[in-house]
Amino acid sequence: MRRVHILRFDLWLCLALSFLVSLGTEKLANWVLDQTYVSYVESHEVADGDIGGIAGDAVFRAQSIDDLLAHDTFTVVSPGIEYMNRGAGYYGNWYMYALTLPSGERVAAVINFDSLVKSGDDFYSGDTTLPVGRIVYEDLESSENFLSQIEHGAPLDRHDFYIDMIGTGGKLSEEDYRELPILLVQLGTIFICFPIFHAIGSRLGIFPYFFPPRDKKPKKKKKQADEMEWE
């Protein structure tokens, strides 16, 4: 039969108390993040016409890879949501999409979704003007895992560059911005408070010691003097 291991009552109680404290530090962390998210958003705003910003009428509309290579900056007009429907994958810290150009050629692109310009009210139809982009030369073949993801549907036409359409933009949603800091605060609080609560309980005699202090350890009996005498 499989043995069932159950945590001792003192461990459960210390974990429960630590979790209650973590709810308080979570509220404090949320208050701090309320203040910092505003400045975070401001630091990730991209001006129209900059890399990752909204592409105005003056920005060149690329049709092919040759067009991309011939211009320092450009944009691409994509039908519907074609720009995000042909495969994607992580390359380093970037989540890149397989962007199909009007010529039918496919290249990797990282896109600032805050700077998309849709024609019409329907998200899935009409044309989408992507943000201002530029070529970044990179050996995409250095990550086999990335290529296996982004080329799941069809291969890219170039592996030696990707299109940067994010620049300094690409801010996280407020929910995503909070997720990791809140998790770290909660885990840190529990990690710190658990041994403190257990130590207090042990001092009060409620819990057993993990590591008994010296004055609590049983002393060895002294040998009788007559055992030390020579016969």
mmCIF file with all atom_site columns, C-alpha atoms in Angstrom:
data_model
loop_
_atom_site.group_PDB
_atom_site.id
_atom_site.type_symbol
_atom_site.label_atom_id
_atom_site.label_alt_id
_atom_site.label_comp_id
_atom_site.label_asym_id
_atom_site.label_entity_id
_atom_site.label_seq_id
_atom_site.pdbx_PDB_ins_code
_atom_site.Cartn_x
_atom_site.Cartn_y
_atom_site.Cartn_z
_atom_site.occupancy
_atom_site.B_iso_or_equiv
_atom_site.pdbx_formal_charge
_atom_site.auth_seq_id
_atom_site.auth_comp_id
_atom_site.auth_asym_id
_atom_site.auth_atom_id
_atom_site.pdbx_PDB_model_num
ATOM 1   C CA . MET A 1 1   ? 0.000   0.000  0.000   1.00 0.00 ? 1   MET A CA 1
ATOM 2   C CA . ARG A 1 2   ? 1.127   3.548  -0.713  1.00 0.00 ? 2   ARG A CA 1
ATOM 3   C CA . ARG A 1 3   ? 2.064   5.485  2.395   1.00 0.00 ? 3   ARG A CA 1
ATOM 4   C CA . VAL A 1 4   ? 0.330   8.843  2.879   1.00 0.00 ? 4   VAL A CA 1
ATOM 5   C CA . HIS A 1 5   ? 2.496   11.598 4.348   1.00 0.00 ? 5   HIS A CA 1
ATOM 6   C CA . ILE A 1 6   ? 0.646   14.326 6.226   1.00 0.00 ? 6   ILE A CA 1
ATOM 7   C CA . LEU A 1 7   ? 2.320   17.529 7.379   1.00 0.00 ? 7   LEU A CA 1
ATOM 8   C CA . ARG A 1 8   ? 2.401   18.080 11.106  1.00 0.00 ? 8   ARG A CA 1
ATOM 9   C CA . PHE A 1 9   ? -0.145  20.469 12.596  1.00 0.00 ? 9   PHE A CA 1
ATOM 10  C CA . ASP A 1 10  ? 2.522   23.031 13.509  1.00 0.00 ? 10  ASP A CA 1
ATOM 11  C CA . LEU A 1 11  ? 3.697   23.217 9.883   1.00 0.00 ? 11  LEU A CA 1
ATOM 12  C CA . TRP A 1 12  ? 0.182   23.701 8.551   1.00 0.00 ? 12  TRP A CA 1
ATOM 13  C CA . LEU A 1 13  ? -0.534  26.393 11.125  1.00 0.00 ? 13  LEU A CA 1
ATOM 14  C CA . CYS A 1 14  ? 2.651   28.329 10.333  1.00 0.00 ? 14  CYS A CA 1
ATOM 15  C CA . LEU A 1 15  ? 1.922   28.114 6.605   1.00 0.00 ? 15  LEU A CA 1
ATOM 16  C CA . ALA A 1 16  ? -1.626  29.381 7.166   1.00 0.00 ? 16  ALA A CA 1
ATOM 17  C CA . LEU A 1 17  ? -0.423  32.311 9.280   1.00 0.00 ? 17  LEU A CA 1
ATOM 18  C CA . SER A 1 18  ? 2.272   33.161 6.709   1.00 0.00 ? 18  SER A CA 1
ATOM 19  C CA . PHE A 1 19  ? -0.337  33.108 3.937   1.00 0.00 ? 19  PHE A CA 1
ATOM 20  C CA . LEU A 1 20  ? -2.550  35.533 5.881   1.00 0.00 ? 20  LEU A CA 1
ATOM 21  C CA . VAL A 1 21  ? 0.385   37.913 6.233   1.00 0.00 ? 21  VAL A CA 1
ATOM 22  C CA . SER A 1 22  ? 1.087   37.575 2.491   1.00 0.00 ? 22  SER A CA 1
ATOM 23  C CA . LEU A 1 23  ? -2.426  38.881 1.768   1.00 0.00 ? 23  LEU A CA 1
ATOM 24  C CA . GLY A 1 24  ? -1.451  42.094 3.508   1.00 0.00 ? 24  GLY A CA 1
ATOM 25  C CA . THR A 1 25  ? 1.844   42.444 1.633   1.00 0.00 ? 25  THR A CA 1
ATOM 26  C CA . GLU A 1 26  ? -0.062  41.719 -1.603  1.00 0.00 ? 26  GLU A CA 1
ATOM 27  C CA . LYS A 1 27  ? -2.312  44.737 -0.943  1.00 0.00 ? 27  LYS A CA 1
ATOM 28  C CA . LEU A 1 28  ? 0.741   46.874 -0.243  1.00 0.00 ? 28  LEU A CA 1
ATOM 29  C CA . ALA A 1 29  ? 2.432   45.646 -3.427  1.00 0.00 ? 29  ALA A CA 1
ATOM 30  C CA . ASN A 1 30  ? -0.707  46.413 -5.451  1.00 0.00 ? 30  ASN A CA 1
ATOM 31  C CA . TRP A 1 31  ? -0.701  49.962 -4.100  1.00 0.00 ? 31  TRP A CA 1
ATOM 32  C CA . VAL A 1 32  ? 2.941   50.412 -5.129  1.00 0.00 ? 32  VAL A CA 1
ATOM 33  C CA . LEU A 1 33  ? 2.291   48.911 -8.565  1.00 0.00 ? 33  LEU A CA 1
ATOM 34  C CA . ASP A 1 34  ? -0.622  51.314 -9.070  1.00 0.00 ? 34  ASP A CA 1
ATOM 35  C CA . GLN A 1 35  ? 1.898   54.143 -8.867  1.00 0.00 ? 35  GLN A CA 1
ATOM 36  C CA . THR A 1 36  ? 4.645   52.532 -10.955 1.00 0.00 ? 36  THR A CA 1
ATOM 37  C CA . TYR A 1 37  ? 2.399   51.275 -13.777 1.00 0.00 ? 37  TYR A CA 1
ATOM 38  C CA . VAL A 1 38  ? 1.572   54.834 -14.814 1.00 0.00 ? 38  VAL A CA 1
ATOM 39  C CA . SER A 1 39  ? 5.250   55.711 -15.291 1.00 0.00 ? 39  SER A CA 1
ATOM 40  C CA . TYR A 1 40  ? 5.849   52.319 -16.953 1.00 0.00 ? 40  TYR A CA 1
ATOM 41  C CA . VAL A 1 41  ? 3.172   53.056 -19.560 1.00 0.00 ? 41  VAL A CA 1
ATOM 42  C CA . GLU A 1 42  ? 4.562   56.541 -20.180 1.00 0.00 ? 42  GLU A CA 1
ATOM 43  C CA . SER A 1 43  ? 8.078   55.155 -20.739 1.00 0.00 ? 43  SER A CA 1
ATOM 44  C CA . HIS A 1 44  ? 6.737   52.726 -23.360 1.00 0.00 ? 44  HIS A CA 1
ATOM 45  C CA . GLU A 1 45  ? 4.740   55.223 -25.385 1.00 0.00 ? 45  GLU A CA 1
ATOM 46  C CA . VAL A 1 46  ? 6.028   55.497 -28.959 1.00 0.00 ? 46  VAL A CA 1
ATOM 47  C CA . ALA A 1 47  ? 5.549   58.615 -31.066 1.00 0.00 ? 47  ALA A CA 1
ATOM 48  C CA . ASP A 1 48  ? 3.841   58.309 -34.441 1.00 0.00 ? 48  ASP A CA 1
ATOM 49  C CA . GLY A 1 49  ? 6.409   57.702 -37.166 1.00 0.00 ? 49  GLY A CA 1
ATOM 50  C CA . ASP A 1 50  ? 9.032   56.209 -34.810 1.00 0.00 ? 50  ASP A CA 1
ATOM 51  C CA . ILE A 1 51  ? 9.930   52.527 -34.846 1.00 0.00 ? 51  ILE A CA 1
ATOM 52  C CA . GLY A 1 52  ? 6.974   50.741 -33.262 1.00 0.00 ? 52  GLY A CA 1
ATOM 53  C CA . GLY A 1 53  ? 4.743   53.808 -33.628 1.00 0.00 ? 53  GLY A CA 1
ATOM 54  C CA . ILE A 1 54  ? 1.700   54.412 -35.819 1.00 0.00 ? 54  ILE A CA 1
ATOM 55  C CA . ALA A 1 55  ? 2.605   54.512 -39.505 1.00 0.00 ? 55  ALA A CA 1
ATOM 56  C CA . GLY A 1 56  ? 1.174   57.616 -41.177 1.00 0.00 ? 56  GLY A CA 1
ATOM 57  C CA . ASP A 1 57  ? 0.567   58.128 -44.871 1.00 0.00 ? 57  ASP A CA 1
ATOM 58  C CA . ALA A 1 58  ? 4.159   59.286 -45.413 1.00 0.00 ? 58  ALA A CA 1
ATOM 59  C CA . VAL A 1 59  ? 5.623   55.930 -44.339 1.00 0.00 ? 59  VAL A CA 1
ATOM 60  C CA . PHE A 1 60  ? 6.560   53.637 -47.244 1.00 0.00 ? 60  PHE A CA 1
ATOM 61  C CA . ARG A 1 61  ? 4.223   50.638 -47.747 1.00 0.00 ? 61  ARG A CA 1
ATOM 62  C CA . ALA A 1 62  ? 6.476   47.643 -48.416 1.00 0.00 ? 62  ALA A CA 1
ATOM 63  C CA . GLN A 1 63  ? 5.281   44.930 -50.770 1.00 0.00 ? 63  GLN A CA 1
ATOM 64  C CA . SER A 1 64  ? 8.209   42.507 -50.804 1.00 0.00 ? 64  SER A CA 1
ATOM 65  C CA . ILE A 1 65  ? 11.514  41.608 -49.160 1.00 0.00 ? 65  ILE A CA 1
ATOM 66  C CA . ASP A 1 66  ? 13.307  43.749 -51.755 1.00 0.00 ? 66  ASP A CA 1
ATOM 67  C CA . ASP A 1 67  ? 11.228  46.725 -50.583 1.00 0.00 ? 67  ASP A CA 1
ATOM 68  C CA . LEU A 1 68  ? 12.169  46.031 -46.969 1.00 0.00 ? 68  LEU A CA 1
ATOM 69  C CA . LEU A 1 69  ? 15.867  45.933 -47.789 1.00 0.00 ? 69  LEU A CA 1
ATOM 70  C CA . ALA A 1 70  ? 15.684  49.101 -49.883 1.00 0.00 ? 70  ALA A CA 1
ATOM 71  C CA . HIS A 1 71  ? 14.220  51.320 -47.114 1.00 0.00 ? 71  HIS A CA 1
ATOM 72  C CA . ASP A 1 72  ? 15.425  52.256 -43.640 1.00 0.00 ? 72  ASP A CA 1
ATOM 73  C CA . THR A 1 73  ? 11.863  52.366 -42.304 1.00 0.00 ? 73  THR A CA 1
ATOM 74  C CA . PHE A 1 74  ? 8.581   51.098 -43.715 1.00 0.00 ? 74  PHE A CA 1
ATOM 75  C CA . THR A 1 75  ? 5.250   49.566 -42.851 1.00 0.00 ? 75  THR A CA 1
ATOM 76  C CA . VAL A 1 76  ? 3.202   46.669 -44.182 1.00 0.00 ? 76  VAL A CA 1
ATOM 77  C CA . VAL A 1 77  ? -0.521  46.620 -44.868 1.00 0.00 ? 77  VAL A CA 1
ATOM 78  C CA . SER A 1 78  ? -1.936  43.215 -43.922 1.00 0.00 ? 78  SER A CA 1
ATOM 79  C CA . PRO A 1 79  ? -5.436  41.901 -44.686 1.00 0.00 ? 79  PRO A CA 1
ATOM 80  C CA . GLY A 1 80  ? -7.495  41.189 -41.573 1.00 0.00 ? 80  GLY A CA 1
ATOM 81  C CA . ILE A 1 81  ? -5.362  39.446 -38.951 1.00 0.00 ? 81  ILE A CA 1
ATOM 82  C CA . GLU A 1 82  ? -3.110  37.698 -41.456 1.00 0.00 ? 82  GLU A CA 1
ATOM 83  C CA . TYR A 1 83  ? -0.084  39.206 -39.673 1.00 0.00 ? 83  TYR A CA 1
ATOM 84  C CA . MET A 1 84  ? -0.684  36.960 -36.626 1.00 0.00 ? 84  MET A CA 1
ATOM 85  C CA . ASN A 1 85  ? -2.235  33.883 -38.216 1.00 0.00 ? 85  ASN A CA 1
ATOM 86  C CA . ARG A 1 86  ? 0.769   32.168 -39.810 1.00 0.00 ? 86  ARG A CA 1
ATOM 87  C CA . GLY A 1 87  ? 2.856   30.940 -36.900 1.00 0.00 ? 87  GLY A CA 1
ATOM 88  C CA . ALA A 1 88  ? 4.752   32.541 -34.045 1.00 0.00 ? 88  ALA A CA 1
ATOM 89  C CA . GLY A 1 89  ? 7.427   31.752 -31.483 1.00 0.00 ? 89  GLY A CA 1
ATOM 90  C CA . TYR A 1 90  ? 9.817   33.113 -28.872 1.00 0.00 ? 90  TYR A CA 1
ATOM 91  C CA . TYR A 1 91  ? 13.237  34.281 -29.979 1.00 0.00 ? 91  TYR A CA 1
ATOM 92  C CA . GLY A 1 92  ? 15.136  35.455 -26.911 1.00 0.00 ? 92  GLY A CA 1
ATOM 93  C CA . ASN A 1 93  ? 12.819  37.900 -25.133 1.00 0.00 ? 93  ASN A CA 1
ATOM 94  C CA . TRP A 1 94  ? 10.722  38.615 -28.224 1.00 0.00 ? 94  TRP A CA 1
ATOM 95  C CA . TYR A 1 95  ? 7.553   36.887 -29.376 1.00 0.00 ? 95  TYR A CA 1
ATOM 96  C CA . MET A 1 96  ? 7.748   37.037 -33.164 1.00 0.00 ? 96  MET A CA 1
ATOM 97  C CA . TYR A 1 97  ? 5.111   36.424 -35.801 1.00 0.00 ? 97  TYR A CA 1
ATOM 98  C CA . ALA A 1 98  ? 5.445   35.006 -39.296 1.00 0.00 ? 98  ALA A CA 1
ATOM 99  C CA . LEU A 1 99  ? 4.402   38.059 -41.318 1.00 0.00 ? 99  LEU A CA 1
ATOM 100 C CA . THR A 1 100 ? 3.166   37.432 -44.851 1.00 0.00 ? 100 THR A CA 1
ATOM 101 C CA . LEU A 1 101 ? 4.054   40.317 -47.160 1.00 0.00 ? 101 LEU A CA 1
ATOM 102 C CA . PRO A 1 102 ? 1.753   41.325 -50.043 1.00 0.00 ? 102 PRO A CA 1
ATOM 103 C CA . SER A 1 103 ? 4.205   39.499 -52.350 1.00 0.00 ? 103 SER A CA 1
ATOM 104 C CA . GLY A 1 104 ? 3.504   36.245 -50.493 1.00 0.00 ? 104 GLY A CA 1
ATOM 105 C CA . GLU A 1 105 ? 6.969   36.129 -48.914 1.00 0.00 ? 105 GLU A CA 1
ATOM 106 C CA . ARG A 1 106 ? 7.167   35.415 -45.203 1.00 0.00 ? 106 ARG A CA 1
ATOM 107 C CA . VAL A 1 107 ? 9.483   37.045 -42.654 1.00 0.00 ? 107 VAL A CA 1
ATOM 108 C CA . ALA A 1 108 ? 9.678   37.133 -38.851 1.00 0.00 ? 108 ALA A CA 1
ATOM 109 C CA . ALA A 1 109 ? 8.408   40.297 -37.169 1.00 0.00 ? 109 ALA A CA 1
ATOM 110 C CA . VAL A 1 110 ? 7.955   41.571 -33.626 1.00 0.00 ? 110 VAL A CA 1
ATOM 111 C CA . ILE A 1 111 ? 4.912   43.865 -33.520 1.00 0.00 ? 111 ILE A CA 1
ATOM 112 C CA . ASN A 1 112 ? 3.670   46.615 -31.208 1.00 0.00 ? 112 ASN A CA 1
ATOM 113 C CA . PHE A 1 113 ? -0.059  45.901 -31.096 1.00 0.00 ? 113 PHE A CA 1
ATOM 114 C CA . ASP A 1 114 ? -0.775  49.298 -29.567 1.00 0.00 ? 114 ASP A CA 1
ATOM 115 C CA . SER A 1 115 ? 0.133   50.948 -32.884 1.00 0.00 ? 115 SER A CA 1
ATOM 116 C CA . LEU A 1 116 ? -2.047  48.949 -35.282 1.00 0.00 ? 116 LEU A CA 1
ATOM 117 C CA . VAL A 1 117 ? -4.387  50.952 -37.501 1.00 0.00 ? 117 VAL A CA 1
ATOM 118 C CA . LYS A 1 118 ? -7.508  49.100 -38.645 1.00 0.00 ? 118 LYS A CA 1
ATOM 119 C CA . SER A 1 119 ? -9.680  50.082 -41.576 1.00 0.00 ? 119 SER A CA 1
ATOM 120 C CA . GLY A 1 120 ? -13.310 49.452 -40.710 1.00 0.00 ? 120 GLY A CA 1
ATOM 121 C CA . ASP A 1 121 ? -14.934 48.355 -37.455 1.00 0.00 ? 121 ASP A CA 1
ATOM 122 C CA . ASP A 1 122 ? -14.489 44.596 -37.867 1.00 0.00 ? 122 ASP A CA 1
ATOM 123 C CA . PHE A 1 123 ? -11.298 43.308 -36.230 1.00 0.00 ? 123 PHE A CA 1
ATOM 124 C CA . TYR A 1 124 ? -11.134 40.247 -38.508 1.00 0.00 ? 124 TYR A CA 1
ATOM 125 C CA . SER A 1 125 ? -11.699 41.927 -41.863 1.00 0.00 ? 125 SER A CA 1
ATOM 126 C CA . GLY A 1 126 ? -10.474 44.980 -43.685 1.00 0.00 ? 126 GLY A CA 1
ATOM 127 C CA . ASP A 1 127 ? -6.836  46.038 -43.848 1.00 0.00 ? 127 ASP A CA 1
ATOM 128 C CA . THR A 1 128 ? -4.466  46.506 -40.925 1.00 0.00 ? 128 THR A CA 1
ATOM 129 C CA . THR A 1 129 ? -1.602  48.963 -41.228 1.00 0.00 ? 129 THR A CA 1
ATOM 130 C CA . LEU A 1 130 ? 1.211   47.648 -39.061 1.00 0.00 ? 130 LEU A CA 1
ATOM 131 C CA . PRO A 1 131 ? 3.547   49.896 -37.017 1.00 0.00 ? 131 PRO A CA 1
ATOM 132 C CA . VAL A 1 132 ? 6.647   51.508 -38.469 1.00 0.00 ? 132 VAL A CA 1
ATOM 133 C CA . GLY A 1 133 ? 9.347   48.860 -38.839 1.00 0.00 ? 133 GLY A CA 1
ATOM 134 C CA . ARG A 1 134 ? 13.008  48.374 -39.655 1.00 0.00 ? 134 ARG A CA 1
ATOM 135 C CA . ILE A 1 135 ? 15.286  45.473 -40.544 1.00 0.00 ? 135 ILE A CA 1
ATOM 136 C CA . VAL A 1 136 ? 17.370  43.906 -37.758 1.00 0.00 ? 136 VAL A CA 1
ATOM 137 C CA . TYR A 1 137 ? 19.961  41.414 -38.953 1.00 0.00 ? 137 TYR A CA 1
ATOM 138 C CA . GLU A 1 138 ? 19.994  38.304 -36.783 1.00 0.00 ? 138 GLU A CA 1
ATOM 139 C CA . ASP A 1 139 ? 20.813  34.619 -37.304 1.00 0.00 ? 139 ASP A CA 1
ATOM 140 C CA . LEU A 1 140 ? 17.403  33.108 -36.607 1.00 0.00 ? 140 LEU A CA 1
ATOM 141 C CA . GLU A 1 141 ? 18.782  29.625 -37.289 1.00 0.00 ? 141 GLU A CA 1
ATOM 142 C CA . SER A 1 142 ? 20.648  29.866 -33.977 1.00 0.00 ? 142 SER A CA 1
ATOM 143 C CA . SER A 1 143 ? 17.381  28.820 -32.287 1.00 0.00 ? 143 SER A CA 1
ATOM 144 C CA . GLU A 1 144 ? 15.998  25.573 -33.710 1.00 0.00 ? 144 GLU A CA 1
ATOM 145 C CA . ASN A 1 145 ? 13.124  25.669 -31.229 1.00 0.00 ? 145 ASN A CA 1
ATOM 146 C CA . PHE A 1 146 ? 12.063  29.118 -32.469 1.00 0.00 ? 146 PHE A CA 1
ATOM 147 C CA . LEU A 1 147 ? 12.122  28.044 -36.120 1.00 0.00 ? 147 LEU A CA 1
ATOM 148 C CA . SER A 1 148 ? 10.125  24.891 -35.365 1.00 0.00 ? 148 SER A CA 1
ATOM 149 C CA . GLN A 1 149 ? 7.419   27.098 -33.817 1.00 0.00 ? 149 GLN A CA 1
ATOM 150 C CA . ILE A 1 150 ? 7.251   29.964 -36.279 1.00 0.00 ? 150 ILE A CA 1
ATOM 151 C CA . GLU A 1 151 ? 7.615   27.696 -39.325 1.00 0.00 ? 151 GLU A CA 1
ATOM 152 C CA . HIS A 1 152 ? 4.981   25.249 -38.161 1.00 0.00 ? 152 HIS A CA 1
ATOM 153 C CA . GLY A 1 153 ? 2.694   26.218 -41.049 1.00 0.00 ? 153 GLY A CA 1
ATOM 154 C CA . ALA A 1 154 ? 5.209   27.183 -43.745 1.00 0.00 ? 154 ALA A CA 1
ATOM 155 C CA . PRO A 1 155 ? 8.897   28.184 -43.860 1.00 0.00 ? 155 PRO A CA 1
ATOM 156 C CA . LEU A 1 156 ? 10.177  31.744 -43.670 1.00 0.00 ? 156 LEU A CA 1
ATOM 157 C CA . ASP A 1 157 ? 11.840  33.139 -46.775 1.00 0.00 ? 157 ASP A CA 1
ATOM 158 C CA . ARG A 1 158 ? 14.698  34.693 -44.802 1.00 0.00 ? 158 ARG A CA 1
ATOM 159 C CA . HIS A 1 159 ? 16.507  33.502 -41.680 1.00 0.00 ? 159 HIS A CA 1
ATOM 160 C CA . ASP A 1 160 ? 19.113  36.264 -41.502 1.00 0.00 ? 160 ASP A CA 1
ATOM 161 C CA . PHE A 1 161 ? 16.911  39.107 -40.236 1.00 0.00 ? 161 PHE A CA 1
ATOM 162 C CA . TYR A 1 162 ? 13.626  40.000 -38.588 1.00 0.00 ? 162 TYR A CA 1
ATOM 163 C CA . ILE A 1 163 ? 11.454  43.140 -38.668 1.00 0.00 ? 163 ILE A CA 1
ATOM 164 C CA . ASP A 1 164 ? 11.429  45.293 -35.557 1.00 0.00 ? 164 ASP A CA 1
ATOM 165 C CA . MET A 1 165 ? 7.964   46.875 -35.328 1.00 0.00 ? 165 MET A CA 1
ATOM 166 C CA . ILE A 1 166 ? 8.063   47.415 -31.583 1.00 0.00 ? 166 ILE A CA 1
ATOM 167 C CA . GLY A 1 167 ? 10.946  49.796 -30.841 1.00 0.00 ? 167 GLY A CA 1
ATOM 168 C CA . THR A 1 168 ? 10.629  50.963 -27.239 1.00 0.00 ? 168 THR A CA 1
ATOM 169 C CA . GLY A 1 169 ? 6.928   50.085 -27.154 1.00 0.00 ? 169 GLY A CA 1
ATOM 170 C CA . GLY A 1 170 ? 5.209   46.817 -26.480 1.00 0.00 ? 170 GLY A CA 1
ATOM 171 C CA . LYS A 1 171 ? 4.059   47.496 -22.926 1.00 0.00 ? 171 LYS A CA 1
ATOM 172 C CA . LEU A 1 172 ? 2.528   44.771 -20.807 1.00 0.00 ? 172 LEU A CA 1
ATOM 173 C CA . SER A 1 173 ? -1.119  44.848 -19.842 1.00 0.00 ? 173 SER A CA 1
ATOM 174 C CA . GLU A 1 174 ? -1.763  45.954 -16.260 1.00 0.00 ? 174 GLU A CA 1
ATOM 175 C CA . GLU A 1 175 ? -2.660  42.377 -15.307 1.00 0.00 ? 175 GLU A CA 1
ATOM 176 C CA . ASP A 1 176 ? 0.565   40.949 -16.768 1.00 0.00 ? 176 ASP A CA 1
ATOM 177 C CA . TYR A 1 177 ? 2.589   43.801 -15.245 1.00 0.00 ? 177 TYR A CA 1
ATOM 178 C CA . ARG A 1 178 ? 1.341   42.882 -11.767 1.00 0.00 ? 178 ARG A CA 1
ATOM 179 C CA . GLU A 1 179 ? 1.472   39.091 -12.053 1.00 0.00 ? 179 GLU A CA 1
ATOM 180 C CA . LEU A 1 180 ? 5.173   38.331 -11.424 1.00 0.00 ? 180 LEU A CA 1
ATOM 181 C CA . PRO A 1 181 ? 5.855   41.018 -8.754  1.00 0.00 ? 181 PRO A CA 1
ATOM 182 C CA . ILE A 1 182 ? 2.770   39.969 -6.773  1.00 0.00 ? 182 ILE A CA 1
ATOM 183 C CA . LEU A 1 183 ? 3.787   36.298 -6.951  1.00 0.00 ? 183 LEU A CA 1
ATOM 184 C CA . LEU A 1 184 ? 7.323   37.095 -5.759  1.00 0.00 ? 184 LEU A CA 1
ATOM 185 C CA . VAL A 1 185 ? 6.018   39.248 -2.896  1.00 0.00 ? 185 VAL A CA 1
ATOM 186 C CA . GLN A 1 186 ? 3.661   36.503 -1.714  1.00 0.00 ? 186 GLN A CA 1
ATOM 187 C CA . LEU A 1 187 ? 6.276   33.747 -1.925  1.00 0.00 ? 187 LEU A CA 1
ATOM 188 C CA . GLY A 1 188 ? 8.883   35.957 -0.244  1.00 0.00 ? 188 GLY A CA 1
ATOM 189 C CA . THR A 1 189 ? 6.493   36.795 2.599   1.00 0.00 ? 189 THR A CA 1
ATOM 190 C CA . ILE A 1 190 ? 5.674   33.135 3.216   1.00 0.00 ? 190 ILE A CA 1
ATOM 191 C CA . PHE A 1 191 ? 9.353   32.146 3.017   1.00 0.00 ? 191 PHE A CA 1
ATOM 192 C CA . ILE A 1 192 ? 10.292  34.775 5.623   1.00 0.00 ? 192 ILE A CA 1
ATOM 193 C CA . CYS A 1 193 ? 7.314   34.462 7.958   1.00 0.00 ? 193 CYS A CA 1
ATOM 194 C CA . PHE A 1 194 ? 7.125   30.663 8.162   1.00 0.00 ? 194 PHE A CA 1
ATOM 195 C CA . PRO A 1 195 ? 10.376  30.159 10.120  1.00 0.00 ? 195 PRO A CA 1
ATOM 196 C CA . ILE A 1 196 ? 9.635   33.218 12.289  1.00 0.00 ? 196 ILE A CA 1
ATOM 197 C CA . PHE A 1 197 ? 6.216   31.885 13.352  1.00 0.00 ? 197 PHE A CA 1
ATOM 198 C CA . HIS A 1 198 ? 7.623   28.432 13.973  1.00 0.00 ? 198 HIS A CA 1
ATOM 199 C CA . ALA A 1 199 ? 10.509  29.818 16.036  1.00 0.00 ? 199 ALA A CA 1
ATOM 200 C CA . ILE A 1 200 ? 8.071   31.843 18.165  1.00 0.00 ? 200 ILE A CA 1
ATOM 201 C CA . GLY A 1 201 ? 5.872   28.776 18.716  1.00 0.00 ? 201 GLY A CA 1
ATOM 202 C CA . SER A 1 202 ? 8.902   26.688 19.635  1.00 0.00 ? 202 SER A CA 1
ATOM 203 C CA . ARG A 1 203 ? 10.068  29.296 22.168  1.00 0.00 ? 203 ARG A CA 1
ATOM 204 C CA . LEU A 1 204 ? 6.613   29.273 23.748  1.00 0.00 ? 204 LEU A CA 1
ATOM 205 C CA . GLY A 1 205 ? 6.682   25.489 23.947  1.00 0.00 ? 205 GLY A CA 1
ATOM 206 C CA . ILE A 1 206 ? 3.743   25.073 21.528  1.00 0.00 ? 206 ILE A CA 1
ATOM 207 C CA . PHE A 1 207 ? 5.744   23.530 18.674  1.00 0.00 ? 207 PHE A CA 1
ATOM 208 C CA . PRO A 1 208 ? 8.664   21.116 18.669  1.00 0.00 ? 208 PRO A CA 1
ATOM 209 C CA . TYR A 1 209 ? 12.048  22.593 17.709  1.00 0.00 ? 209 TYR A CA 1
ATOM 210 C CA . PHE A 1 210 ? 13.519  21.990 14.280  1.00 0.00 ? 210 PHE A CA 1
ATOM 211 C CA . PHE A 1 211 ? 16.983  22.492 15.775  1.00 0.00 ? 211 PHE A CA 1
ATOM 212 C CA . PRO A 1 212 ? 16.903  22.495 19.583  1.00 0.00 ? 212 PRO A CA 1
ATOM 213 C CA . PRO A 1 213 ? 19.094  25.177 21.207  1.00 0.00 ? 213 PRO A CA 1
ATOM 214 C CA . ARG A 1 214 ? 22.013  24.025 23.327  1.00 0.00 ? 214 ARG A CA 1
ATOM 215 C CA . ASP A 1 215 ? 20.285  24.657 26.613  1.00 0.00 ? 215 ASP A CA 1
ATOM 216 C CA . LYS A 1 216 ? 17.389  22.426 25.475  1.00 0.00 ? 216 LYS A CA 1
ATOM 217 C CA . LYS A 1 217 ? 19.526  19.468 24.415  1.00 0.00 ? 217 LYS A CA 1
ATOM 218 C CA . PRO A 1 218 ? 19.671  16.556 26.895  1.00 0.00 ? 218 PRO A CA 1
ATOM 219 C CA . LYS A 1 219 ? 22.987  16.485 28.741  1.00 0.00 ? 219 LYS A CA 1
ATOM 220 C CA . LYS A 1 220 ? 25.065  13.370 28.776  1.00 0.00 ? 220 LYS A CA 1
ATOM 221 C CA . LYS A 1 221 ? 25.342  11.684 32.104  1.00 0.00 ? 221 LYS A CA 1
ATOM 222 C CA . LYS A 1 222 ? 28.681  12.047 33.730  1.00 0.00 ? 222 LYS A CA 1
ATOM 223 C CA . LYS A 1 223 ? 30.590  8.914  34.273  1.00 0.00 ? 223 LYS A CA 1
ATOM 224 C CA . GLN A 1 224 ? 30.874  7.772  37.807  1.00 0.00 ? 224 GLN A CA 1
ATOM 225 C CA . ALA A 1 225 ? 34.173  8.521  39.444  1.00 0.00 ? 225 ALA A CA 1
ATOM 226 C CA . ASP A 1 226 ? 34.636  4.923  40.436  1.00 0.00 ? 226 ASP A CA 1
ATOM 227 C CA . GLU A 1 227 ? 34.638  3.895  36.728  1.00 0.00 ? 227 GLU A CA 1
ATOM 228 C CA . MET A 1 228 ? 37.651  6.118  36.227  1.00 0.00 ? 228 MET A CA 1
ATOM 229 C CA . GLU A 1 229 ? 39.635  4.590  39.053  1.00 0.00 ? 229 GLU A CA 1
ATOM 230 C CA . TRP A 1 230 ? 42.341  2.104  38.427  1.00 0.00 ? 230 TRP A CA 1
ATOM 231 C CA . GLU A 1 231 ? 41.764  -1.248 39.955  1.00 0.00 ? 231 GLU A CA 1
#
